[in-house]
Amino acid sequence: MSKRPIRSIKGTQDILPDQSFRWQALESIIRDTMDKYNYHEIRTPAFENTALFLHSVGEETDIVSKEMYSWEDQGGENLTLKPELTAPVARSFIQNNLGGLNPINKLYYIDSLFRRERPQKGRYRQFHQFGIEAFGSEFPEIDVEVIALAMSTFKNLELNGLTLELNSIGSKDCRDNFRKAIKEYLKPNFDKLSETSQTRFNKNPLRILDTKSPDEKRLLKDGPKISDYWTSDDKNHFNEVCELLDKINIKFELSPNLVRGLDYYTRTTFEVTSNLLGAQNAICGGGRYDGLVEQLGGKPTPGIGFAAGMERLLLADQRNFEPTKSQIYIVGLGDSVRSLIVNLAEELRKNNFRTNFDVLRRSIKSQMRDANKLDAQYVIIIGEEELSKNIATIKDLSSGDQKEIPFESILNHIKSLPLK
Ligand code: AMP
């Protein structure tokens, strides 16, 4: 009786070689762009103490209340696979005293995240984000640099149809006053609110602005606006962010209801969406979180960052490019040529030629078929006859031209070829 093979977990994906080259290309563009802006990579562990997320992301969020992969380990510790990266990076920033070493820290990551969401196109239970966290500056220049870095990465990926939405949720005083105002405004309609919004009304009214319900959106449209509650410093900060974005030609739309519900978020919030994606059209979300480091027990330190979903970037990426191919394929026949071929392949690889040879001891005909299938540019053929004459036949697979070359000149001959 044959066993039923074990399958992967729902909402997770294998990235096979026909896709992994696209991931590598994406990662390389991200790293190049980070380099230009002088952001440095930080790598944090795959799991953390559950308390880290309870104290930062917040117990009333969907992530913490419904989506975390948490467990108690054999030593009784409560652990969680990271569902987001800002808290782990802030934890590491505090633990390693990065703020004491440098007044400004510009960090980036490319990492896997885990959330038990309902899987669908563009939404997975293990997914990947790249993102940045810049700690140390409260000034609008860094807000603009962070946004410019996101937009510049997307530009380098040649993504079209993107919209950047921008808002400011002000400082703590602004939000306290706005919270009162929005509750006052919604109170007469409390019974008409969805269950989620009713819970948010009591726990975190700001998050009602995140509603997806068209009725509630309509209701909110005529309600109080957070911008009416900005302090003059909030207003100046936001105006400066907008002016600097104009100056560097980054287009944005003002989005008065774009909020982040947690207390440590302050001022600038932004989101980038793509019109090439369906329901899951958010590519990147970011904002300022001046209260986070202090909330996690560090010295008060302003910070701002964003996270962008890599699966969604790849879904929106319409570039048509191909993985690198083999340049040389060595076709051989007979027991006596085997060691020669292994040796020649190694020599070519040491000289940086992408080289393949047959390891299935197939006929010449099927080796040639394999070379064509792999899109090799040249084959080197060494059969018993070539061996007896100390020569190899080198064939250009695109033109069909072939030449006989003495063994000792193979490497030099290959070096002289117009290889791609
Ligand atoms: P967030 O950390 O929720 O602000 O999300 C930032 C970005 O990560 C989003 O704009 C998406 O592009 C991406 N993202 C969030 N959740 C998922 C998911 N479950 N699957 C794939 N991508 C996601």
Coordinates of C-alpha atoms and ligand atoms in Angstrom, one line a residue:
M1 CA 0.0 0.0 0.0
S2 CA 1.4 3.4 -1.0
K3 CA 1.5 6.1 1.6
R4 CA -0.3 9.4 0.9
P5 CA 2.4 12.1 0.6
I6 CA 2.3 14.8 3.2
R7 CA 1.3 18.2 1.7
S8 CA 2.3 21.7 2.6
I9 CA 0.3 23.9 5.0
K10 CA -2.7 25.9 3.6
G11 CA -1.6 29.5 2.8
T12 CA 2.0 28.6 2.3
Q13 CA 3.8 28.3 -1.0
D14 CA 6.8 26.5 -2.4
I15 CA 8.9 28.9 -4.5
L16 CA 10.2 26.6 -7.3
P17 CA 13.1 27.3 -9.6
D18 CA 10.8 28.7 -12.3
Q19 CA 9.9 31.5 -9.9
S20 CA 12.9 31.7 -7.5
F21 CA 14.9 33.7 -10.1
R22 CA 12.2 36.4 -10.1
W23 CA 12.5 36.6 -6.3
Q24 CA 16.3 36.9 -6.6
A25 CA 15.9 39.7 -9.1
L26 CA 13.4 41.5 -6.8
E27 CA 15.7 41.1 -3.8
S28 CA 18.7 42.4 -5.8
I29 CA 16.8 45.5 -6.8
I30 CA 15.7 46.1 -3.2
R31 CA 19.3 45.7 -1.9
D32 CA 20.7 48.0 -4.6
T33 CA 18.1 50.7 -3.8
M34 CA 18.7 50.3 0.0
D35 CA 22.4 50.8 -0.7
K36 CA 21.8 54.1 -2.6
Y37 CA 19.9 55.4 0.5
N38 CA 22.5 54.0 2.9
Y39 CA 20.1 51.7 4.7
H40 CA 21.8 48.6 6.3
E41 CA 20.3 45.1 6.7
I42 CA 19.1 43.8 10.0
R43 CA 18.1 40.2 10.5
T44 CA 16.1 39.2 13.6
P45 CA 15.0 35.7 14.8
A46 CA 12.0 33.9 13.3
F47 CA 10.3 33.8 16.7
E48 CA 10.0 36.2 19.6
N49 CA 8.4 36.3 23.0
T50 CA 4.7 36.6 22.5
A51 CA 4.7 39.6 25.0
L52 CA 6.7 41.7 22.4
F53 CA 3.7 41.7 20.1
L54 CA 1.1 42.1 22.8
H55 CA 2.9 45.2 24.0
S56 CA 3.5 46.7 20.6
V57 CA 1.0 45.6 18.0
G58 CA -1.7 45.6 20.6
E59 CA -4.2 43.0 21.9
E60 CA -7.2 44.4 20.1
T61 CA -5.7 44.2 16.6
D62 CA -6.7 41.4 14.2
I63 CA -3.1 40.3 14.1
V64 CA -2.8 39.7 17.8
S65 CA -6.3 38.7 18.6
K66 CA -6.8 36.2 15.7
E67 CA -3.8 35.7 13.5
M68 CA -0.7 34.9 15.5
Y69 CA 1.0 31.5 15.4
S70 CA 1.8 31.2 19.1
W71 CA 2.7 28.3 21.3
E72 CA 4.2 27.4 24.6
D73 CA 7.5 25.6 24.2
Q74 CA 8.8 22.7 26.3
G75 CA 10.4 25.1 28.7
G76 CA 7.0 26.9 29.3
E77 CA 7.9 30.0 27.3
N78 CA 5.2 31.7 25.3
L79 CA 6.6 32.2 21.8
T80 CA 5.2 33.6 18.5
L81 CA 6.3 33.4 14.9
K82 CA 6.8 37.0 13.9
P83 CA 3.6 38.4 12.3
E84 CA 5.3 41.8 11.6
L85 CA 8.8 43.3 11.7
T86 CA 8.6 46.7 13.3
A87 CA 8.4 45.3 16.9
P88 CA 11.3 42.8 16.5
V89 CA 13.5 45.5 14.9
A90 CA 12.6 48.0 17.7
R91 CA 13.3 45.3 20.3
S92 CA 16.7 44.7 18.7
F93 CA 17.4 48.4 18.4
I94 CA 16.8 48.7 22.2
Q95 CA 18.6 45.5 23.2
N96 CA 21.7 46.3 21.2
N97 CA 21.8 50.0 22.2
L98 CA 21.9 51.1 18.6
G99 CA 20.6 54.5 19.5
G100 CA 23.5 55.0 21.9
L101 CA 26.0 54.1 19.2
N102 CA 24.5 56.3 16.5
P103 CA 22.0 59.2 16.6
I104 CA 20.4 57.9 13.4
N105 CA 19.9 54.3 12.5
K106 CA 18.6 53.4 9.1
L107 CA 17.8 49.7 8.9
Y108 CA 16.1 47.4 6.3
Y109 CA 15.0 43.8 6.2
I110 CA 13.8 41.2 3.7
D111 CA 12.0 38.5 5.7
S112 CA 9.2 35.9 6.2
L113 CA 6.1 36.7 8.2
F114 CA 3.4 34.5 9.6
R115 CA -0.3 35.4 10.0
R116 CA -3.2 33.0 10.2
E117 CA -5.4 34.9 7.7
R118 CA -7.9 33.5 5.2
P119 CA -5.7 32.6 2.2
Q120 CA -6.6 34.1 -1.2
K121 CA -4.7 35.5 -4.1
G122 CA -2.2 38.0 -2.7
R123 CA -2.9 36.9 0.9
Y124 CA -0.9 34.0 2.5
R125 CA -0.2 32.6 5.9
Q126 CA 3.5 32.7 5.4
F127 CA 4.5 35.7 3.2
H128 CA 7.4 38.0 2.7
Q129 CA 8.0 41.7 3.2
F130 CA 10.8 44.0 2.7
G131 CA 10.8 47.1 4.8
I132 CA 12.8 49.8 6.6
E133 CA 12.8 51.3 10.0
A134 CA 14.6 54.7 10.5
F135 CA 15.2 55.6 14.2
G136 CA 16.4 58.9 15.6
S137 CA 14.9 61.8 13.6
E138 CA 11.5 63.5 14.1
F139 CA 12.0 65.8 11.1
P140 CA 10.1 65.8 7.9
E141 CA 13.2 65.1 5.8
I142 CA 13.3 61.5 7.0
D143 CA 9.6 61.0 6.4
V144 CA 10.2 62.1 2.8
E145 CA 13.4 59.9 2.5
V146 CA 11.4 56.9 3.7
I147 CA 8.6 57.5 1.2
A148 CA 11.1 58.3 -1.6
L149 CA 12.9 55.0 -0.9
A150 CA 9.7 53.0 -1.2
M151 CA 8.7 54.8 -4.4
S152 CA 12.1 54.5 -5.9
T153 CA 12.3 50.8 -5.3
F154 CA 8.9 50.4 -7.1
K155 CA 10.2 52.6 -9.9
N156 CA 13.3 50.4 -10.2
L157 CA 10.9 47.5 -10.5
E158 CA 9.2 49.3 -13.3
L159 CA 5.8 49.1 -11.6
N160 CA 3.0 51.1 -13.1
G161 CA -0.4 52.1 -11.8
L162 CA 0.6 52.9 -8.3
T163 CA -1.1 55.4 -6.0
L164 CA 0.5 56.9 -2.9
E165 CA -2.0 58.0 -0.3
L166 CA -0.8 60.2 2.5
N167 CA -2.2 61.5 5.8
S168 CA -1.1 62.7 9.2
I169 CA -2.7 61.4 12.4
G170 CA -1.1 64.2 14.4
S171 CA 0.4 64.0 17.9
K172 CA -1.0 62.4 21.0
D173 CA -3.1 65.5 22.0
C174 CA -4.5 65.8 18.5
R175 CA -5.6 62.1 18.6
D176 CA -7.1 62.4 22.1
N177 CA -9.3 65.3 21.0
F178 CA -10.2 63.6 17.7
R179 CA -11.1 60.4 19.5
K180 CA -13.6 62.3 21.6
A181 CA -15.0 64.1 18.6
I182 CA -15.5 60.9 16.5
K183 CA -17.2 59.1 19.4
E184 CA -19.5 62.1 19.8
Y185 CA -20.3 62.0 16.1
L186 CA -20.9 58.3 15.9
K187 CA -22.8 57.9 19.1
P188 CA -26.3 58.5 17.7
N189 CA -25.6 55.9 15.0
F190 CA -24.0 53.3 17.3
D191 CA -26.7 50.7 16.6
K192 CA -26.2 50.9 12.9
L193 CA -22.4 50.2 13.2
S194 CA -21.1 46.8 12.4
E195 CA -20.1 44.6 15.3
T196 CA -16.4 45.2 14.6
S197 CA -16.9 49.0 14.6
Q198 CA -18.9 48.8 17.8
T199 CA -16.0 47.0 19.5
R200 CA -13.6 49.5 18.1
F201 CA -15.9 52.3 19.3
N202 CA -15.2 51.2 22.8
K203 CA -11.6 50.0 22.5
N204 CA -10.0 52.1 19.8
P205 CA -12.3 54.5 17.9
L206 CA -9.6 55.7 15.6
R207 CA -9.6 52.3 13.9
I208 CA -13.3 52.7 12.8
L209 CA -11.8 54.8 10.0
D210 CA -10.3 51.6 8.6
T211 CA -13.8 50.2 8.0
K212 CA -14.5 48.5 4.7
S213 CA -18.3 48.9 4.9
P214 CA -19.6 51.4 2.3
D215 CA -22.4 52.6 4.6
E216 CA -19.9 53.4 7.4
K217 CA -17.5 55.0 4.9
R218 CA -20.4 57.3 3.8
L219 CA -21.2 58.1 7.4
L220 CA -17.6 59.0 8.1
K221 CA -17.3 61.2 5.1
D222 CA -19.4 63.9 6.8
G223 CA -17.8 63.3 10.2
P224 CA -15.0 65.1 11.9
K225 CA -11.6 65.0 10.2
I226 CA -8.4 64.4 12.1
S227 CA -6.8 67.3 10.2
D228 CA -9.2 69.6 12.1
Y229 CA -7.5 68.5 15.3
W230 CA -3.8 68.8 14.3
T231 CA -1.8 71.1 16.5
S232 CA 0.2 73.8 14.8
D233 CA 3.3 71.7 15.0
D234 CA 1.5 68.8 13.4
K235 CA 0.3 71.0 10.6
N236 CA 3.8 72.4 10.0
H237 CA 5.3 69.0 10.0
F238 CA 2.7 67.6 7.5
N239 CA 3.0 70.7 5.2
E240 CA 6.7 70.3 5.1
V241 CA 6.4 66.6 4.2
C242 CA 4.0 67.5 1.4
E243 CA 6.2 70.4 0.1
L244 CA 9.3 68.2 0.0
L245 CA 7.5 65.5 -1.8
D246 CA 6.3 68.0 -4.4
K247 CA 9.9 69.2 -4.7
I248 CA 11.2 65.8 -5.6
N249 CA 8.2 65.1 -7.9
I250 CA 6.5 62.4 -5.9
K251 CA 2.8 62.5 -6.6
F252 CA 0.5 61.7 -3.7
E253 CA -3.2 61.9 -2.8
L254 CA -4.4 63.2 0.6
S255 CA -6.4 60.5 2.3
P256 CA -7.9 61.9 5.5
N257 CA -9.1 58.5 6.8
L258 CA -5.8 56.7 6.5
V259 CA -5.0 55.9 10.1
R260 CA -3.0 53.6 12.2
G261 CA -4.9 52.7 15.3
L262 CA -2.2 52.1 17.8
D263 CA -1.2 54.7 20.4
Y264 CA 2.5 54.8 19.5
Y265 CA 1.8 55.8 15.9
T266 CA 2.1 59.6 15.3
R267 CA 1.8 62.0 12.4
T268 CA 2.7 60.7 8.9
T269 CA 0.9 57.6 7.6
F270 CA 1.0 56.4 4.0
E271 CA -0.1 53.5 1.8
V272 CA 0.8 52.5 -1.7
T273 CA -1.8 50.6 -3.8
S274 CA -1.6 49.1 -7.3
N275 CA -4.4 49.0 -9.8
L276 CA -3.0 45.8 -11.3
L277 CA -4.1 43.7 -8.2
G278 CA -7.6 42.7 -7.3
A279 CA -9.1 42.9 -3.8
Q280 CA -5.7 42.7 -2.1
N281 CA -4.3 45.9 -3.8
A282 CA -2.2 47.3 -0.9
I283 CA 1.5 46.9 -1.7
C284 CA 3.0 48.9 1.1
G285 CA 2.0 50.6 4.3
G286 CA 4.1 52.9 6.5
G287 CA 4.1 55.6 9.1
R288 CA 5.8 57.3 11.9
Y289 CA 5.8 55.7 15.4
D290 CA 7.5 58.1 17.7
G291 CA 6.1 56.4 20.8
L292 CA 7.1 52.8 20.1
V293 CA 10.7 52.6 21.4
E294 CA 9.6 54.1 24.7
Q295 CA 6.6 51.8 24.9
L296 CA 8.9 48.8 24.6
G297 CA 11.1 50.1 27.4
G298 CA 13.8 52.0 25.5
K299 CA 14.7 55.7 25.6
P300 CA 12.2 57.9 23.8
T301 CA 13.3 57.8 20.2
P302 CA 11.3 58.9 17.1
G303 CA 11.0 56.4 14.3
I304 CA 9.4 55.9 10.9
G305 CA 9.2 53.0 8.5
F306 CA 7.2 51.0 6.0
A307 CA 6.7 47.3 5.0
A308 CA 5.9 46.1 1.5
G309 CA 4.5 42.7 0.5
M310 CA 6.9 40.9 -1.9
E311 CA 4.3 38.4 -3.2
R312 CA 2.1 41.3 -4.2
L313 CA 5.0 43.1 -5.8
L314 CA 5.7 40.0 -7.9
L315 CA 2.0 39.7 -8.9
A316 CA 2.2 43.3 -10.1
D317 CA 5.6 43.0 -11.8
Q318 CA 5.0 42.6 -15.5
R319 CA 8.6 42.6 -16.6
N320 CA 9.3 39.8 -19.0
F321 CA 12.8 38.5 -18.1
E322 CA 14.3 35.1 -17.9
P323 CA 16.6 33.1 -15.6
T324 CA 20.2 32.7 -16.5
K325 CA 20.9 29.8 -18.7
S326 CA 23.7 27.3 -19.2
Q327 CA 26.4 28.6 -21.5
I328 CA 28.2 25.3 -22.2
Y329 CA 26.9 21.7 -22.3
I330 CA 29.5 18.9 -22.6
V331 CA 28.2 15.9 -24.5
G332 CA 30.3 12.8 -24.0
L333 CA 30.0 9.1 -24.8
G334 CA 31.9 6.1 -23.5
D335 CA 33.5 5.1 -20.2
S336 CA 36.9 6.4 -21.2
V337 CA 35.8 10.0 -21.6
R338 CA 33.9 10.3 -18.3
S339 CA 36.7 11.5 -16.0
L340 CA 37.9 13.9 -18.7
I341 CA 34.5 15.5 -18.9
V342 CA 34.1 15.9 -15.1
N343 CA 37.5 17.6 -15.1
L344 CA 36.8 19.8 -18.1
A345 CA 33.5 20.9 -16.5
E346 CA 35.2 21.9 -13.3
E347 CA 37.9 23.9 -15.2
L348 CA 35.3 25.8 -17.2
R349 CA 33.3 26.6 -14.0
K350 CA 36.5 27.8 -12.3
N351 CA 36.8 30.2 -15.2
N352 CA 33.2 31.4 -14.6
F353 CA 31.5 29.6 -17.5
R354 CA 28.0 28.3 -16.6
T355 CA 28.6 24.6 -17.5
N356 CA 26.5 21.5 -17.5
F357 CA 27.1 17.8 -18.5
D358 CA 25.0 14.7 -18.6
V359 CA 25.0 12.7 -15.4
L360 CA 22.5 10.1 -16.6
R361 CA 24.8 8.3 -19.0
R362 CA 22.4 9.0 -21.9
S363 CA 22.9 8.6 -25.6
I364 CA 24.5 11.4 -27.6
K365 CA 21.1 12.1 -29.2
S366 CA 19.3 12.6 -25.9
Q367 CA 22.3 14.6 -24.5
M368 CA 21.9 17.0 -27.4
R369 CA 18.2 17.2 -26.8
D370 CA 18.9 18.0 -23.1
A371 CA 21.4 20.8 -24.2
N372 CA 18.8 22.3 -26.4
K373 CA 16.2 22.1 -23.7
L374 CA 18.5 23.9 -21.3
D375 CA 19.1 26.5 -24.0
A376 CA 22.9 26.1 -23.8
Q377 CA 24.7 28.3 -26.3
Y378 CA 27.5 25.8 -27.2
V379 CA 28.1 22.1 -26.8
I380 CA 31.5 20.5 -26.5
I381 CA 31.3 16.9 -27.9
I382 CA 33.8 14.3 -26.8
G383 CA 33.2 10.8 -28.0
E384 CA 35.6 7.8 -28.2
E385 CA 36.7 9.0 -31.6
E386 CA 37.5 12.5 -30.5
L387 CA 39.4 11.0 -27.6
S388 CA 41.6 9.0 -29.8
K389 CA 42.5 12.1 -31.8
N390 CA 42.8 14.4 -28.7
I391 CA 40.2 16.8 -30.1
A392 CA 36.7 18.0 -29.2
T393 CA 33.9 19.2 -31.5
I394 CA 32.5 22.5 -30.4
K395 CA 29.1 23.3 -31.8
D396 CA 27.2 26.6 -31.8
L397 CA 23.6 25.6 -31.1
S398 CA 22.0 28.7 -32.6
S399 CA 23.9 28.6 -36.0
G400 CA 24.7 24.9 -36.1
D401 CA 28.4 25.8 -37.0
Q402 CA 30.9 23.4 -35.6
K403 CA 34.7 23.2 -35.2
E404 CA 37.3 20.7 -34.1
I405 CA 39.6 22.0 -31.4
P406 CA 42.6 20.3 -29.8
F407 CA 42.0 19.4 -26.1
E408 CA 44.7 21.8 -24.8
S409 CA 43.0 24.7 -26.6
I410 CA 39.4 24.2 -25.4
L411 CA 39.5 26.7 -22.6
N412 CA 41.1 29.4 -24.8
H413 CA 38.6 28.7 -27.5
I414 CA 35.7 29.0 -25.2
K415 CA 37.1 32.3 -23.8
S416 CA 37.1 33.7 -27.3
L417 CA 33.4 32.9 -27.9
P418 CA 30.7 35.6 -27.8
L419 CA 28.9 34.1 -24.8
K420 CA 25.9 35.8 -23.3
Ligands
AMP1 P1 1.0 45.4 7.1 O1 2.2 44.8 7.8 O2 -0.3 44.7 7.4 O3 0.9 46.9 7.2 O4 1.2 45.0 5.6 C1 2.2 45.6 4.7 C2 2.1 45.0 3.4 O5 2.4 43.5 3.5 C3 0.7 45.0 2.7 O6 0.6 46.2 2.0 C4 0.8 43.8 1.8 O7 1.5 44.2 0.6 C5 1.6 42.8 2.6 N1 0.8 41.8 3.3 C6 0.2 42.0 4.5 N2 -0.5 40.8 4.8 C7 -0.2 39.9 3.8 C8 -0.6 38.5 3.6 N3 -1.3 37.8 4.5 N4 -0.1 37.9 2.5 C9 0.6 38.6 1.6 N5 1.0 39.9 1.7 C10 0.6 40.6 2.8

